[in-house]
Tab-separated table of C-alpha atoms in Angstrom:
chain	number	residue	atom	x	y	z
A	1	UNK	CA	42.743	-9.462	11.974
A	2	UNK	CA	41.830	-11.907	9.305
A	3	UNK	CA	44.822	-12.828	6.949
A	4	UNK	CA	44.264	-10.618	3.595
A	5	UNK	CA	44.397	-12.929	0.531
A	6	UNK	CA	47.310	-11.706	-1.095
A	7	UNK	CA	46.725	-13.467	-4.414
A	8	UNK	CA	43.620	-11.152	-4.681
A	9	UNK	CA	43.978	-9.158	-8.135
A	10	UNK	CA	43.344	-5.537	-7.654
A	11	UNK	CA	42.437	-3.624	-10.866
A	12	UNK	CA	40.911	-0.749	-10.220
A	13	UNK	CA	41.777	2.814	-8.778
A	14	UNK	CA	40.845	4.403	-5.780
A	15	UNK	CA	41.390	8.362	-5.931
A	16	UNK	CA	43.787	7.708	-9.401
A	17	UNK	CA	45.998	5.029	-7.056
A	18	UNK	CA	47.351	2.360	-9.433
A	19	UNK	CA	47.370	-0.744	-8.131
A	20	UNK	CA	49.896	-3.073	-9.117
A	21	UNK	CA	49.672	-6.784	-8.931
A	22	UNK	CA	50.482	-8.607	-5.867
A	23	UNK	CA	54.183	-8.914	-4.688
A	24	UNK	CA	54.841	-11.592	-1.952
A	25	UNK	CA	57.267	-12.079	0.716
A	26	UNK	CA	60.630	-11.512	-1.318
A	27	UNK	CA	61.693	-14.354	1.156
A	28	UNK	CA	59.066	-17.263	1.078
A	29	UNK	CA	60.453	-20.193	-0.557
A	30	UNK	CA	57.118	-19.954	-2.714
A	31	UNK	CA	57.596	-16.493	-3.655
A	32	UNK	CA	60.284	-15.316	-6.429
A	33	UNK	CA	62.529	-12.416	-5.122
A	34	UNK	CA	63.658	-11.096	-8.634
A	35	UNK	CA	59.450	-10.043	-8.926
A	36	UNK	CA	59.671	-8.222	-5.612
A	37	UNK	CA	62.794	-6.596	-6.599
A	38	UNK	CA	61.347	-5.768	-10.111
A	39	UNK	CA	59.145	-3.794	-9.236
A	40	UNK	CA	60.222	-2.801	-5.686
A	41	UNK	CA	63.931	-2.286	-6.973
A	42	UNK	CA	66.807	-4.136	-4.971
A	43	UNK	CA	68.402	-2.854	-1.600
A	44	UNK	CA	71.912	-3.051	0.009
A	45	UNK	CA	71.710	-4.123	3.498
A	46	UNK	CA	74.696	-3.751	4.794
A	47	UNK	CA	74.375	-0.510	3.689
A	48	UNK	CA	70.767	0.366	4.671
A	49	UNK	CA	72.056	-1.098	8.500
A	50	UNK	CA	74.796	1.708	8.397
A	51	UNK	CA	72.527	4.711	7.905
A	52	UNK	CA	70.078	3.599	10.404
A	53	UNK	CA	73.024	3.493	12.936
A	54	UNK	CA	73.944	6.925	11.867
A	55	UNK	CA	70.254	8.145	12.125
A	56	UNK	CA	70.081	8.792	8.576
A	57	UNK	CA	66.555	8.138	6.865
A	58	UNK	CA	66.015	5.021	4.643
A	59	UNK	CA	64.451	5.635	1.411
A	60	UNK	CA	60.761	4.236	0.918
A	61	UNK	CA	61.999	0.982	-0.932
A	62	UNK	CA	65.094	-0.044	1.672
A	63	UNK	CA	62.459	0.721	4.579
A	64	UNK	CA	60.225	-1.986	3.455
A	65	UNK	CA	63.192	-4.332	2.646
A	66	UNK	CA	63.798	-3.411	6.555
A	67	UNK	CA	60.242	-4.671	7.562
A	68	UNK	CA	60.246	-7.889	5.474
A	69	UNK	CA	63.717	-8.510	6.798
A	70	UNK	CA	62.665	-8.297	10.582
A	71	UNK	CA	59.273	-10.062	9.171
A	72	UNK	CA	61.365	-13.550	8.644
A	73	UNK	CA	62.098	-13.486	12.421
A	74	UNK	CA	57.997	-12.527	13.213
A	75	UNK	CA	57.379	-15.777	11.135
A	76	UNK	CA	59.562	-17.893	12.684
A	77	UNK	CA	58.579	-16.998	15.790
A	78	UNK	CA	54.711	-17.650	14.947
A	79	UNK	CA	55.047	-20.692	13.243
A	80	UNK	CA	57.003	-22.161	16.214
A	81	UNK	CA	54.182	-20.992	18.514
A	82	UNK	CA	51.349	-22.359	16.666
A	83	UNK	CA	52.715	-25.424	17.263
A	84	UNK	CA	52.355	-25.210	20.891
A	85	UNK	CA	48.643	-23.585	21.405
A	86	UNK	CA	46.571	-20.256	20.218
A	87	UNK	CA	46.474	-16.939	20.972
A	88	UNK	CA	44.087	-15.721	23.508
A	89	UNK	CA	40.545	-15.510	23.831
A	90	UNK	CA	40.224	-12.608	25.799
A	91	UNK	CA	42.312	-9.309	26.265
A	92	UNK	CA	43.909	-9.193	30.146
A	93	UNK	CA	45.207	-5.952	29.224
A	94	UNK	CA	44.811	-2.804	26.301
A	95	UNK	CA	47.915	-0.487	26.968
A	96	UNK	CA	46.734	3.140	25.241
A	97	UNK	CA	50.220	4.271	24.499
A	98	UNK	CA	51.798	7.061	22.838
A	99	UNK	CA	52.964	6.488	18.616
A	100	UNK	CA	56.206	7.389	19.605
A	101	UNK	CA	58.966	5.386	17.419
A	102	UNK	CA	61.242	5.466	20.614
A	103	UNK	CA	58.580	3.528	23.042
A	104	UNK	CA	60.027	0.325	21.511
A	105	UNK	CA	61.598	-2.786	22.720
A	106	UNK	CA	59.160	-3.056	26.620
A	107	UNK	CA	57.052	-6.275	24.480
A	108	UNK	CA	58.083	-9.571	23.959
A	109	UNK	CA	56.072	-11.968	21.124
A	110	UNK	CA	54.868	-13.739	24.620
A	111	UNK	CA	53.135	-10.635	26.070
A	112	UNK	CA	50.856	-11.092	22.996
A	113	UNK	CA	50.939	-14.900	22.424
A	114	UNK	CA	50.205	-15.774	26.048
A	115	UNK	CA	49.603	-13.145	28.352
A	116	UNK	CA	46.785	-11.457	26.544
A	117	UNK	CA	48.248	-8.068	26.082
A	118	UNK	CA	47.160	-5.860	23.679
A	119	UNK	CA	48.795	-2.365	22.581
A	120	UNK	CA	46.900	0.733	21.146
A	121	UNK	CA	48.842	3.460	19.709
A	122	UNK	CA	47.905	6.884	18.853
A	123	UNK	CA	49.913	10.062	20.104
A	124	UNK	CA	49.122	11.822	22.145
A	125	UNK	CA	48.143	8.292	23.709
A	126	UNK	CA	44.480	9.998	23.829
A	127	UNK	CA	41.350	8.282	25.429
A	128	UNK	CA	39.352	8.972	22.270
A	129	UNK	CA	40.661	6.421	20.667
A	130	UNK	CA	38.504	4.109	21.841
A	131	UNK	CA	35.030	5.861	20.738
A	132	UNK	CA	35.790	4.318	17.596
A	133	UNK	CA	33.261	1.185	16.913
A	134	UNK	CA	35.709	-1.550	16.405
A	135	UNK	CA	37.721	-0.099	19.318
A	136	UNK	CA	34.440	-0.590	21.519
A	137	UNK	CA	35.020	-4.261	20.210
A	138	UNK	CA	38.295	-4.243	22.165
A	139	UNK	CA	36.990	-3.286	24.782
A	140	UNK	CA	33.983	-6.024	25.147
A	141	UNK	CA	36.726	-8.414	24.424
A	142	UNK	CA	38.660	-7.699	28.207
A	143	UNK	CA	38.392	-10.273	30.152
A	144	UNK	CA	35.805	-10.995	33.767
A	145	UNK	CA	39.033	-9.346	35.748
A	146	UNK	CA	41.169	-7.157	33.342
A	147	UNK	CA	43.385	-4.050	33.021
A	148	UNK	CA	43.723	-0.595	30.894
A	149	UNK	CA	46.507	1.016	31.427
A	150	UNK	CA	47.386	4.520	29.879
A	151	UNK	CA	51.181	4.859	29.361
A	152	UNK	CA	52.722	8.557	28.679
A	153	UNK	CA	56.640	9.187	28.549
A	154	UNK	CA	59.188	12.069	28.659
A	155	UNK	CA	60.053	13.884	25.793
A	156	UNK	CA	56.368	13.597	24.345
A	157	UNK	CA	56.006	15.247	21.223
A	158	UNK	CA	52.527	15.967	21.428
A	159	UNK	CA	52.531	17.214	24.781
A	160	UNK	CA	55.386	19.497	23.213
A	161	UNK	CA	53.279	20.596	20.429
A	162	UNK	CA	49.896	20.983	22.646
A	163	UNK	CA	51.509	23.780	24.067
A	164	UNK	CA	51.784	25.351	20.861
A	165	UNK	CA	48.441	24.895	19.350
A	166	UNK	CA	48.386	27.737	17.068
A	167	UNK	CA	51.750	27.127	15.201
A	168	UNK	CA	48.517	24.163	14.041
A	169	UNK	CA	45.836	26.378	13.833
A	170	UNK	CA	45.624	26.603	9.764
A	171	UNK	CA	42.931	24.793	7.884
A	172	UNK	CA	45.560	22.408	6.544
A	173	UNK	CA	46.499	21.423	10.416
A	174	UNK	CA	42.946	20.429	11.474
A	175	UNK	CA	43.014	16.769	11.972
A	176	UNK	CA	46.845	18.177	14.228
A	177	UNK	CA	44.635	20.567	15.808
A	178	UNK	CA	42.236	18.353	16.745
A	179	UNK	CA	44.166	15.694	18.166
A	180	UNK	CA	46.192	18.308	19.936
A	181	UNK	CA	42.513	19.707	21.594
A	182	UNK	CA	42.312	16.527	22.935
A	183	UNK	CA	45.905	16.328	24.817
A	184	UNK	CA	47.266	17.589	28.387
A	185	UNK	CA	49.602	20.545	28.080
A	186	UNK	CA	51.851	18.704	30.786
A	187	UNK	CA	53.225	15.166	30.466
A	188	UNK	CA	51.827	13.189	33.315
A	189	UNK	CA	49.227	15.943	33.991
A	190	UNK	CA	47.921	13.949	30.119
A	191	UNK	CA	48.256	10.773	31.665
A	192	UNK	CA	46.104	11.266	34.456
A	193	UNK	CA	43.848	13.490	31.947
A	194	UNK	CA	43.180	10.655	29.713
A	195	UNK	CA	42.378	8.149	32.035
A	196	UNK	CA	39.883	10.607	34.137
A	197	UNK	CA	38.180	10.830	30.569
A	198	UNK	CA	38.710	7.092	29.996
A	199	UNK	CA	37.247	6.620	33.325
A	200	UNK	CA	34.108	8.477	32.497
A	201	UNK	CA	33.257	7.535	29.025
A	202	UNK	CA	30.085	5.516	28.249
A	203	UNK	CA	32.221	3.166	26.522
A	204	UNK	CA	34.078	2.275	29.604
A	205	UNK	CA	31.005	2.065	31.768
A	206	UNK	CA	29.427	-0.366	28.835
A	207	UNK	CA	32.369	-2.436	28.935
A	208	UNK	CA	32.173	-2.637	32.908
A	209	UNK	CA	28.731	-4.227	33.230
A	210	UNK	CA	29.359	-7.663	35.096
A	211	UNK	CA	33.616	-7.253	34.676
A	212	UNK	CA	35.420	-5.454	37.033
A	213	UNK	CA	38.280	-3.458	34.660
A	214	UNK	CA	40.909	-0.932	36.391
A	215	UNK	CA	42.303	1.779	34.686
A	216	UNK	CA	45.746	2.417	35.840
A	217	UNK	CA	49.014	5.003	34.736
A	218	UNK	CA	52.007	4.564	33.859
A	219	UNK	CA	54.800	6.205	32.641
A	220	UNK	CA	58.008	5.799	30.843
A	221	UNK	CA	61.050	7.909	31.779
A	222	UNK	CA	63.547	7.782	28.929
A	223	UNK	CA	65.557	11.498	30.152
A	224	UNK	CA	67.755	9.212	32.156
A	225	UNK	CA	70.793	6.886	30.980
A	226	UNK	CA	68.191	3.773	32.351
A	227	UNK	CA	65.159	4.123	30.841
A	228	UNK	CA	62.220	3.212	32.841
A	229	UNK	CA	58.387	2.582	33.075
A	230	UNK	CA	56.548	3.259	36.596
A	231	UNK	CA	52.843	3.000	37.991
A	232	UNK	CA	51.509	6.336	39.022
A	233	UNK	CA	49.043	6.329	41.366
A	234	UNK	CA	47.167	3.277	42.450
A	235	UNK	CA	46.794	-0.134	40.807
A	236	UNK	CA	45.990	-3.754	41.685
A	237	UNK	CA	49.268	-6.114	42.120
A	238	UNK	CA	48.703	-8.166	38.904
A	239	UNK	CA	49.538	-4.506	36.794
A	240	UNK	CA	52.445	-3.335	39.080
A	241	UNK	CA	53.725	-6.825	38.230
A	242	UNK	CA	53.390	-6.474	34.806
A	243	UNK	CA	54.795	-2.803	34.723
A	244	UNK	CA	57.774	-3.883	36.277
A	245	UNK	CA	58.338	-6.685	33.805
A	246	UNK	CA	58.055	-4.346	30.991
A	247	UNK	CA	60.210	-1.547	32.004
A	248	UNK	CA	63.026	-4.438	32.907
A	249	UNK	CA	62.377	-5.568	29.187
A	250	UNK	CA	62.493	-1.542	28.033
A	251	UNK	CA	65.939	-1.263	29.477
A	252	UNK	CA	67.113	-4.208	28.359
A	253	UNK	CA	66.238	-3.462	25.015
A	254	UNK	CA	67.396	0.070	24.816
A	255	UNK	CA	70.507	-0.561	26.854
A	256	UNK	CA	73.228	1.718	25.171
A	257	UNK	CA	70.886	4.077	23.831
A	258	UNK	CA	70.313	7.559	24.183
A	259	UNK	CA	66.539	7.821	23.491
A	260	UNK	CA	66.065	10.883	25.201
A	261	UNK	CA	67.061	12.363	21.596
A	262	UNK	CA	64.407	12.873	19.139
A	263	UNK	CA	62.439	9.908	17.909
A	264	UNK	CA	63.844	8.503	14.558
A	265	UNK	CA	61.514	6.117	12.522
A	266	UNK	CA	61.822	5.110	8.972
A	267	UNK	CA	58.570	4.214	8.693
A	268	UNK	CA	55.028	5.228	10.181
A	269	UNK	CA	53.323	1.638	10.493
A	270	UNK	CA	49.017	2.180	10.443
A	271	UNK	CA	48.169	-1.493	11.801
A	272	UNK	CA	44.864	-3.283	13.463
A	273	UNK	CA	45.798	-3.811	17.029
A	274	UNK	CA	43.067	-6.610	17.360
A	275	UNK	CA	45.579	-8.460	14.902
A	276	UNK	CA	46.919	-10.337	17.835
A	277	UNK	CA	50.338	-8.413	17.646
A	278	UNK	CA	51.587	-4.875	17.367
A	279	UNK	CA	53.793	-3.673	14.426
A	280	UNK	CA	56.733	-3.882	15.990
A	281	UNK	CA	56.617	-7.585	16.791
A	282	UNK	CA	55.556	-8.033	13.372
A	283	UNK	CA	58.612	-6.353	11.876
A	284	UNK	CA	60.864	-7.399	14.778
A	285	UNK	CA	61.879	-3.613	15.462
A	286	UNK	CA	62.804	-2.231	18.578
A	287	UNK	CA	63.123	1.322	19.554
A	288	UNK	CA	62.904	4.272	17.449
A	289	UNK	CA	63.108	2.127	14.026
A	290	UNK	CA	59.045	2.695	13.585
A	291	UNK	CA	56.184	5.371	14.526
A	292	UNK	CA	53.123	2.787	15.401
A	293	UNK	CA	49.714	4.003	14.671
A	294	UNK	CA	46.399	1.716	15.690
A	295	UNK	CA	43.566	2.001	13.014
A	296	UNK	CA	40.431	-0.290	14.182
A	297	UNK	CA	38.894	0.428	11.280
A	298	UNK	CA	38.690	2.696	8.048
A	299	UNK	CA	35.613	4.758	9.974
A	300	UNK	CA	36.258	7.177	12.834
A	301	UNK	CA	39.849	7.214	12.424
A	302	UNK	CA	40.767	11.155	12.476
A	303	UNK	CA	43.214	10.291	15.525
A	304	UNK	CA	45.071	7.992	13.377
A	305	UNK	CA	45.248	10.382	10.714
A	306	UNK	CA	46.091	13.155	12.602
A	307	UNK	CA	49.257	10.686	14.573
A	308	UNK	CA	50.174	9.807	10.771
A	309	UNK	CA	50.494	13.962	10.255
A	310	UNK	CA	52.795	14.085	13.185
A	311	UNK	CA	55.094	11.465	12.410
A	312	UNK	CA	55.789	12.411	9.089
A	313	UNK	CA	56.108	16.399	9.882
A	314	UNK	CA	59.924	16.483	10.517
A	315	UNK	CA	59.120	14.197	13.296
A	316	UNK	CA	56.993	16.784	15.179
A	317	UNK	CA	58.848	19.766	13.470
A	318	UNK	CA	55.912	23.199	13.708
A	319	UNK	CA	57.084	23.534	10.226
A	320	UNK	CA	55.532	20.332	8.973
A	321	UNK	CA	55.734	18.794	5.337
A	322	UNK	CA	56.565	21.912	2.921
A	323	UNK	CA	58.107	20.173	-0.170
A	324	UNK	CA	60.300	17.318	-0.691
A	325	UNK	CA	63.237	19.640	-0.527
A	326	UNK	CA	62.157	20.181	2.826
A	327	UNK	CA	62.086	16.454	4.187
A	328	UNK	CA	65.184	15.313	2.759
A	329	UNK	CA	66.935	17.834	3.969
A	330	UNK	CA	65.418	17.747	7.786
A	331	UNK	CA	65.783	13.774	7.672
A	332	UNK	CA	62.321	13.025	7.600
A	333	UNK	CA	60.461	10.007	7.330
A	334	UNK	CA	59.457	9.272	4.459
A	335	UNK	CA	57.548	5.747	3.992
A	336	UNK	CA	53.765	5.013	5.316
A	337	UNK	CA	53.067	1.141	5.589
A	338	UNK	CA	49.039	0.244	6.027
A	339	UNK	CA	49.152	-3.279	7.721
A	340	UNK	CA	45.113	-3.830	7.608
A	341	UNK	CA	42.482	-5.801	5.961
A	342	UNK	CA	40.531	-2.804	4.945
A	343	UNK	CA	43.706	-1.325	3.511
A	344	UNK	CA	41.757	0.097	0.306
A	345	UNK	CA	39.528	2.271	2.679
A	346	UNK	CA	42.116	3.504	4.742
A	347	UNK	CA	44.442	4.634	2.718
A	348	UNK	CA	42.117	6.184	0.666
A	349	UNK	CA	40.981	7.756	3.239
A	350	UNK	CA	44.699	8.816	4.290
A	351	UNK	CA	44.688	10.775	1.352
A	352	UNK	CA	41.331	12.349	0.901
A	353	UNK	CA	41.319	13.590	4.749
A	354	UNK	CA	44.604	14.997	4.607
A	355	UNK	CA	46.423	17.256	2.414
A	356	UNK	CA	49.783	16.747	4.709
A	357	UNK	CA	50.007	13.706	3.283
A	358	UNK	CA	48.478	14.011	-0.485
A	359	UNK	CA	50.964	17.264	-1.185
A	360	UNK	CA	53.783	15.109	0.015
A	361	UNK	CA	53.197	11.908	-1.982
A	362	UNK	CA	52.361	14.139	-4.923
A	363	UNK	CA	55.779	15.393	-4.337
A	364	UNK	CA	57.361	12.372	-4.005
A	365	UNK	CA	58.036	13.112	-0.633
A	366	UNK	CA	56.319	10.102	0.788
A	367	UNK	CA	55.282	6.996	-0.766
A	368	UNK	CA	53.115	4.298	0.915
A	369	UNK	CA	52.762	0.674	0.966
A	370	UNK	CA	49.537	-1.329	1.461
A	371	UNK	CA	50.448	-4.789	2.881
A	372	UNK	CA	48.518	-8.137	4.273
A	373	UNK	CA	49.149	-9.988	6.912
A	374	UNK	CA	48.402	-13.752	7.419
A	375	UNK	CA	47.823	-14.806	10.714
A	376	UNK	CA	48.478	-18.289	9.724
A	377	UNK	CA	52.000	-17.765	8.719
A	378	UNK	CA	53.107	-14.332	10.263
A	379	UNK	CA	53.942	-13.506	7.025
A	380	UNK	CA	53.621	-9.738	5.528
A	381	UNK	CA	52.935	-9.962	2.061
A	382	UNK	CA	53.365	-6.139	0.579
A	383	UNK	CA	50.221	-5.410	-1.878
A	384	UNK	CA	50.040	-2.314	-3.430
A	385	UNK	CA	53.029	0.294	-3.717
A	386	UNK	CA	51.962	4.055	-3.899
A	387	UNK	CA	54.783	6.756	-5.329
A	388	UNK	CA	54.110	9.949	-6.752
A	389	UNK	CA	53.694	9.043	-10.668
A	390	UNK	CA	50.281	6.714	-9.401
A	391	UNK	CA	49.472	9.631	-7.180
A	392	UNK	CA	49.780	12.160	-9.905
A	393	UNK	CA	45.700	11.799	-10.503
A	394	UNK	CA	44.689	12.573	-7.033
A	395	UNK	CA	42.783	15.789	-6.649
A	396	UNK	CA	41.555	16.947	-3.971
A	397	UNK	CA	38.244	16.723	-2.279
């Protein structure tokens, strides 16, 4: 992704969205904190730390203060590596892999910064992802001899919900619906299912002329106290390799925890997986901390939408966003970040293609955050904030 300029001025409204001047890092020694906290309003740590251990949803404005607090270690971490070499040229491997905040913790900043791996989230983990344009891009990016590999879990959500299509089957469920059309009513029966489709798709067979690419499964037990990621079926040696060196880094990282509960995420994160790294590296978060959504671009992106719907209703809850009253009480998330160049577009889009989400930043249920990210520095620099009195304007298409 190309680093957004975040000393652009943005003055004018998109669907009656104020936008506010520019707030920086709150922790770059160039950027004055009291401005962030102006405007952003200040957050106790220690005390935002002990209601994520206890499950308990962050507000909108300690949620960001989470990201840009696991962003300083992102930085770091870049500006130590750009000191060595570059990212790579081509992609050895696109993992499709299911939104779910508790798939967290099986990548390490190398797996990006070296190895060539990149992750595309969408739940459901659905092979229509990539009939998106820029997504096509991806996939003439993989390299002479490369992988995809389509990664489901236990405890999928929209497996869950695929096997209740009509509690979705309202007009104000459609983008749900259709996502849901698109998804296997068993959970590595929609594995297999997506790569057969993936495996059969023009876009595939356009990407294949004069590379040889495999399409391989695999799939993440986390029903168990050791959570796991397998192969299914057959694959070369180079992606059993790799498989096994992520699920050792999955346990590792999720050692103590029970993820086999539901999925708990403060924030749904809407990012550009051609970036170079996935959300989570960027905000240093490991398992269920954030619900990652890939948006290639602000066209063709009813999956993301639709994954965006999910996370925020309940956390897969059939009853879905009904009023602020409603969230707060069922602990639901409550904060949308947009981590993309063409962050104008898709958040506007957000909120003309879905009345989920328009009703419940209306209602102050939600509130979302447009932010830039400079590849030079790692830094996220947050851009626009969006609560309910800015959204009080939008109507409805």
């Amino acid at each position: 992704m190309a680093s957004v300029n975040a000393g652009a001025q943005h003055a004018h409204n998109v669907f009656g969205i104020r936008h506010l001047e520019p707030i920086h890092h709150p922790d770059h020694p160039q950027h004055r904190k009291n401005n962030f906290d102006r405007l952003y309003g200040q957050a106790d740590r220690e005390h935002m730390h002990a209601k994520m251990s206890r499950r308990e949803m962050l507000s909108p404005i300690e949620s960001l203060h989470r990201i840009l607090e696991g962003n300083r270690v992102h930085s770091r971490r870049v500006e130590k590596f750009l000191l060595e070499g570059k990212m790579p040229a081509e992609i050895k491997c696109l993992l499709l892999i299911c939104a779910d905040a508790r798939m967290g913790g099986m990548f390490r900043f190398d797996d990006f910064a070296k190895e060539g791996i990149v992750p595309v989230y969408v739940a459901g983990n659905v092979a229509e992802v990539f009939k998106n344009d820029r997504m096509k891009e991806l996939l003439g990016k993989l390299a002479e001899k490369s992988s995809i590999i389509i990664m489901g879990h236990s405890k999928c959500g929209a497996v869950h919900c695929a096997n209740e299509k009509e509690n979705f089957s309202s007009d104000k469920h459609r983008n749900i619906h259709g996502l849901l059309e698109c998804v296997h009513h068993e959970e590595e029966g929609n594995v297999r299912e997506q790569a057969r489709k993936l495996n059969a798709s023009k876009e595939l067979a356009n990407a294949r002329k004069g590379k040889e690419i495999s399409v391989a499964c695999a799939f993440a037990d986390i029903v168990g106290k050791t959570p796991s990621i397998e192969i299914r079926g057959r694959a070369w040696e180079a992606e059993k390799s790799f498989i096994s060196r992520l699920s050792a880094q999955f346990e590792e990282a999720n050692r103590g925890q029970v993820l086999s509960e539901s999925q708990y995420a403060h924030a749904v994160v809407i990012s550009d997986p051609s970036c170079g790294f996935d959300a989570r590296e960027i905000a240093n978060c490991g398992a269920n901390e954030i619900f990652c959504i890939s948006a290639a671009s602000s066209a063709d992106n009813a999956k993301a939408v639709a994954s965006a719907e999910m996370a925020l209703a309940g956390m897969l809850d059939v009853h879905m966003i009904a009023s602020a009253e409603y969230s707060i009480t069922h602990n639901s998330t409550r904060h949308i970040v947009v981590v993309h160049e063409e962050f104008e577009k898709i958040e506007a889009q957000i909120i003309r293609d879905s009345e989920i989400i328009r009703d419940a930043v209306i209602s102050g249920t939600v509130e979302i955050t447009a932010m830039g990210y400079n590849t030079k520095t790692g830094l996220l620099s947050p851009l626009r904030h969006l609560v309910n009195q800015d959204a009080a304007g939008i109507a409805a298409p």
